[in-house]
């Protein structure tokens, strides 16, 4: 009888543990489900060349400030020339507000994009600022934008790639042909095709057998003439 009692007690303890683990796993799943990260980008409509202005991005989730975003980067593009864009990272925030003091040194139409990665999400709102005397005909036509998510790569292991594409209105751009042009340390080029995993998000994998610094150009296009590209770098360890 004593042995039977011990066995029954052990069974009850195991069952209780199982229920506790089940509840814990369920709690973890509930914690993992997140609301969208919101970014309120604030950019002056006009300014003068040589005048310092403040570019800000207010990052929140469910109304709560996010001060520990993985990355907040302001990309500044003059007259639609993406090849000469300026990228500035802001690491510190107060009450969810990431602020970049910036001085535009030439007249022109500038597109400001705030690339924000936080809570396993990415968003990239953009606005336009006119510097100096800019005629309407000189306003840049912004075709769209690509953001390359941070890349972690180890020699001999599959590296994950993810990009987000938006159109000139800042909306996600779906059903595109996307691929990466990867320049390896030895000067050779490797192409990596990406697949759309959800609207505007494209992913792929590739394995590299050389350590060192790599340059990647992300291309996104369709048959209607839409085409954007951007450059990024990563290191294979």
Coordinates of C-alpha atoms in Angstrom, one line a residue:
X1 CA 0.0 0.0 0.0
X2 CA 2.8 2.4 0.9
X3 CA 4.4 1.7 -2.5
X4 CA 1.1 2.3 -4.2
X5 CA 0.7 5.6 -2.4
X6 CA 4.2 6.7 -3.4
X7 CA 3.5 5.9 -7.0
X8 CA 0.2 7.8 -7.0
X9 CA 1.8 10.8 -5.3
X10 CA 4.6 10.8 -7.9
X11 CA 2.0 10.6 -10.7
X12 CA 0.1 13.6 -9.2
X13 CA 3.3 15.6 -9.0
X14 CA 4.2 14.9 -12.6
X15 CA 0.7 15.8 -13.8
X16 CA 0.8 19.1 -11.8
X17 CA 4.3 19.8 -13.3
X18 CA 2.9 19.1 -16.8
X19 CA 0.0 21.5 -16.2
X20 CA 2.4 24.2 -14.9
X21 CA 4.7 23.8 -17.9
X22 CA 1.6 23.9 -20.2
X23 CA 0.5 27.2 -18.5
X24 CA 4.0 28.5 -18.7
X25 CA 4.3 27.7 -22.4
X26 CA 0.8 29.3 -23.0
X27 CA 1.9 32.4 -21.1
X28 CA 5.1 32.6 -23.3
X29 CA 3.0 32.3 -26.4
X30 CA 0.7 35.1 -25.2
X31 CA 3.8 37.2 -24.4
X32 CA 5.2 36.5 -27.9
X33 CA 2.1 37.8 -29.6
X34 CA 2.7 41.5 -30.2
X35 CA 0.8 44.6 -31.4
X36 CA 2.2 46.6 -34.3
X37 CA 5.1 48.9 -33.6
X38 CA 4.1 52.4 -34.6
X39 CA 6.5 55.1 -35.8
X40 CA 5.5 58.8 -35.9
X41 CA 8.1 60.5 -38.2
X42 CA 8.3 64.3 -37.8
X43 CA 10.1 66.3 -40.5
X44 CA 9.8 70.0 -41.2
X45 CA 8.2 70.8 -44.5
X46 CA 10.7 73.5 -45.4
X47 CA 14.1 74.8 -44.2
X48 CA 17.1 76.7 -45.5
X49 CA 20.5 75.4 -46.5
X50 CA 22.9 75.6 -43.6
X51 CA 20.1 75.6 -41.0
X52 CA 20.0 72.8 -38.5
X53 CA 16.7 71.0 -38.2
X54 CA 15.5 68.2 -36.0
X55 CA 14.3 64.9 -37.5
X56 CA 12.5 62.8 -35.0
X57 CA 10.8 59.3 -34.9
X58 CA 8.5 58.5 -32.0
X59 CA 8.4 54.7 -31.5
X60 CA 5.6 53.1 -29.6
X61 CA 3.8 49.8 -29.1
X62 CA 0.3 49.8 -27.6
X63 CA 0.8 53.4 -26.6
X64 CA 4.0 52.6 -24.7
X65 CA 7.3 54.2 -25.6
X66 CA 10.1 51.9 -27.0
X67 CA 13.5 53.1 -25.9
X68 CA 15.4 49.9 -26.8
X69 CA 14.7 49.5 -30.5
X70 CA 17.2 47.2 -32.3
X71 CA 17.9 49.9 -34.8
X72 CA 16.6 53.4 -35.7
X73 CA 18.3 54.8 -38.8
X74 CA 17.4 57.9 -40.7
X75 CA 18.1 57.7 -44.5
X76 CA 18.3 61.0 -46.3
X77 CA 18.0 61.0 -50.1
X78 CA 18.5 64.2 -52.2
X79 CA 16.5 64.6 -55.4
X80 CA 15.8 60.9 -55.6
X81 CA 19.5 59.9 -55.9
X82 CA 19.5 56.7 -53.7
X83 CA 23.2 55.9 -54.6
X84 CA 24.3 59.0 -52.6
X85 CA 21.9 58.7 -49.7
X86 CA 23.1 59.6 -46.2
X87 CA 22.4 57.1 -43.4
X88 CA 22.5 58.1 -39.7
X89 CA 21.8 55.8 -36.8
X90 CA 20.3 57.1 -33.5
X91 CA 21.0 54.8 -30.6
X92 CA 19.5 56.7 -27.6
X93 CA 15.9 57.7 -27.0
X94 CA 13.9 59.5 -24.3
X95 CA 10.2 58.5 -23.9
X96 CA 10.4 56.7 -27.3
X97 CA 11.6 59.7 -29.2
X98 CA 14.7 59.3 -31.4
X99 CA 16.1 62.6 -32.5
X100 CA 18.6 63.5 -35.2
X101 CA 19.9 67.1 -35.5
X102 CA 20.8 67.5 -39.2
X103 CA 22.0 70.3 -41.4
X104 CA 21.2 70.2 -45.2
X105 CA 24.0 72.0 -47.0
X106 CA 22.4 72.3 -50.4
X107 CA 19.0 73.4 -51.9
X108 CA 16.8 70.6 -53.1
X109 CA 14.0 68.1 -52.4
X110 CA 15.0 65.5 -49.8
X111 CA 13.2 62.3 -48.9
X112 CA 13.7 61.3 -45.2
X113 CA 13.1 57.7 -44.3
X114 CA 13.1 56.4 -40.8
X115 CA 14.1 52.7 -40.8
X116 CA 12.9 51.3 -37.4
X117 CA 13.5 47.7 -36.3
X118 CA 12.0 46.8 -32.9
X119 CA 10.2 43.9 -31.3
X120 CA 10.9 41.7 -34.3
X121 CA 9.1 44.1 -36.6
X122 CA 10.3 46.7 -39.1
X123 CA 8.6 49.8 -40.4
X124 CA 10.0 52.6 -42.6
X125 CA 7.7 55.7 -42.9
X126 CA 9.1 58.6 -45.0
X127 CA 8.5 62.3 -45.5
X128 CA 9.8 65.1 -47.8
X129 CA 11.5 68.3 -46.8
X130 CA 12.2 71.2 -49.2
X131 CA 15.5 73.0 -48.7
X132 CA 15.9 76.5 -50.1
X133 CA 14.2 77.6 -53.3
X134 CA 13.0 74.5 -55.1
X135 CA 10.8 74.7 -58.2
X136 CA 7.9 72.3 -58.6
X137 CA 9.6 70.8 -61.7
X138 CA 12.7 70.0 -59.6
X139 CA 10.8 67.9 -57.0
X140 CA 12.2 64.4 -56.9
X141 CA 10.1 61.5 -58.0
X142 CA 10.6 58.8 -55.3
X143 CA 10.1 55.4 -56.8
X144 CA 10.3 53.5 -53.6
X145 CA 12.7 52.1 -51.0
X146 CA 14.3 48.9 -49.8
X147 CA 15.4 48.1 -46.3
X148 CA 17.8 45.2 -45.7
X149 CA 17.4 43.7 -42.3
X150 CA 20.6 43.1 -40.2
X151 CA 22.6 40.0 -41.5
X152 CA 24.3 37.5 -39.3
X153 CA 26.5 35.1 -41.1
X154 CA 28.9 32.3 -40.0
X155 CA 31.2 30.4 -42.4
X156 CA 29.7 27.1 -43.6
X157 CA 26.3 27.8 -42.1
X158 CA 23.1 29.1 -43.9
X159 CA 22.7 32.9 -43.5
X160 CA 19.2 34.3 -43.5
X161 CA 18.3 37.4 -45.6
X162 CA 15.2 39.5 -45.4
X163 CA 14.3 42.8 -47.1
X164 CA 11.2 45.0 -47.0
X165 CA 10.1 47.0 -50.1
X166 CA 7.8 50.0 -50.2
X167 CA 6.5 52.1 -53.1
X168 CA 6.7 55.8 -53.6
X169 CA 3.7 56.4 -51.3
X170 CA 5.4 54.4 -48.5
X171 CA 3.1 51.4 -48.8
X172 CA 4.3 47.8 -48.9
X173 CA 5.1 46.6 -52.5
X174 CA 4.1 43.1 -53.2
X175 CA 4.6 40.6 -56.1
X176 CA 8.1 41.8 -57.1
X177 CA 11.1 39.9 -58.5
X178 CA 13.8 40.3 -55.8
X179 CA 17.3 39.1 -55.5
X180 CA 20.6 40.0 -53.9
X181 CA 23.9 40.7 -55.7
X182 CA 26.6 39.7 -53.2
X183 CA 30.2 40.8 -53.7
X184 CA 32.5 38.3 -51.9
X185 CA 35.9 39.1 -50.4
X186 CA 37.7 37.5 -53.4
X187 CA 35.9 39.8 -55.8
X188 CA 33.5 37.2 -57.2
X189 CA 29.7 37.8 -57.4
X190 CA 27.0 35.5 -56.1
X191 CA 23.3 36.0 -56.8
X192 CA 20.7 35.0 -54.2
X193 CA 17.0 34.8 -55.2
X194 CA 14.4 35.8 -52.6
X195 CA 10.8 34.7 -52.2
X196 CA 7.9 36.8 -50.9
X197 CA 6.9 35.5 -47.5
X198 CA 4.2 38.2 -46.9
X199 CA 3.2 41.4 -48.7
X200 CA 6.4 43.5 -49.1
X201 CA 8.6 41.1 -47.3
X202 CA 11.1 38.9 -49.1
X203 CA 13.4 36.2 -47.7
X204 CA 16.2 33.8 -48.7
X205 CA 19.2 31.8 -47.5
X206 CA 22.8 31.3 -48.7
X207 CA 25.9 29.7 -47.3
X208 CA 29.3 31.2 -47.6
X209 CA 32.7 29.5 -47.4
X210 CA 34.8 32.6 -46.9
X211 CA 35.2 34.8 -43.9
X212 CA 35.4 38.5 -44.3
X213 CA 33.4 41.6 -45.3
X214 CA 30.7 41.2 -48.0
X215 CA 28.8 43.9 -49.9
X216 CA 25.2 43.2 -50.9
X217 CA 23.0 45.1 -53.4
X218 CA 19.3 44.3 -53.0
X219 CA 17.2 44.6 -56.2
X220 CA 13.4 44.7 -56.5
X221 CA 11.5 45.1 -59.7
X222 CA 8.5 44.2 -61.8
X223 CA 7.5 44.1 -65.4
X224 CA 5.6 47.5 -65.1
X225 CA 8.9 49.3 -64.7
X226 CA 9.2 49.5 -61.0
X227 CA 12.9 49.1 -59.9
X228 CA 14.7 50.0 -56.7
X229 CA 18.0 48.9 -55.2
X230 CA 20.1 49.6 -52.2
X231 CA 23.4 48.6 -50.7
X232 CA 24.4 47.0 -47.4
X233 CA 27.4 45.2 -45.9
X234 CA 27.8 42.3 -43.6
X235 CA 30.6 40.2 -42.2
X236 CA 31.0 36.4 -42.4
X237 CA 32.7 35.2 -39.2

